[in-house]
Amino acid sequence: MIRSAKPSDVPAIHAMIRELADYERAPQEAKATEEQLREALFGAHPAVFALIAEEAGGAGEPAGPVGFALWFRNFSTWTGTHGVYLEDLYVTPRARGGGHGKALLAELARICVERGYARFEWSVLDWNEPAIGLYAAIGAEAMEEWTVRRLSGEPLRALAAQAMGTAVTSDFLSEATSLSN
């Protein structure tokens, strides 16, 4: 079963994000806290949304989350419409092969169609063959001519300093971030 995430799902989502970071060989990069996730998903102005894949419990056991999809709206200047960007899709190892990943993708596709969004996009690590196989099977095309770029850490601060005409320190960014939240 696929459903929208609830505030009570935040600990499970956080745990699965940590598992995903381990799987993607970057556990040190998963720094988000449960509090940050709760605010981003359920605060006054949610900027991201999450779906939960849930398995029914057996023999009197409660149902439980076995996967999640975290997404946000983007916008295409070419189509003039919003789209969905899938930030993370994860299914726990014990539940893989049960159709949960495909069901999460199908629900996001349904959201796109229902809302008139023109695109549904995401990135995948080039070594993640199981995911690449699933994406090919549902008809997702690889964007061969496009590469992802990221600016973070010191290069991000250095470029921000050019706009501000001053050096941007980590303390300044931390203070600015806490004020904007």
Steps between C-alpha positions, in 0.01 A plus 500: 500500500619851417391795712607854582744527786376608843701675774524168685694360199792739547713259711452223241578736211811621683614142560446409134694810389792373711466154338492663156815697578674177600382331179626795295837479677470845656379461861701805610294722270162418655486777759129582505335470840151381579414856602613636162296238317194568713522874426563451126215250462244625751597853602307818424629509141586146384757501223521124450254215512529130571318182413525184706495143372345290769468124539209350680601329818452127526351295785386801699811709436444867414571629150828678464692720259730308267587785264460866423517755221594858587418755231444867425351708222725647235414715201576477128539829319463305174162346578381776732390241755610354827646154526611259768862451597556177691777565752510154655335164440584219738362157581643298787703195393249251647217653293683537168347311211152543644399778260526782755746710299287476189186580702665813643601609149150430369343713773734788417411462132132511598561823693669650193217408265226603742659842558596566139873480563702435185809327643607250762876499546768353726865402508649155542854393580662348192592182691151433640402234246185376681355854502609568143329177393176599673508847344560357152215252550250780569617700197712767669756636257859574594593861438832415336587857401446641849729482800419599856695784660511579871637795694545451874740568786779750440432553125139588588615749765757651264243561227252643752773737619526640147133596509529644849832675442646343812640176631228259606593291798347178622373690807326753276333229292391310811350817646329591171360149466362499853338840447330392176354184656 
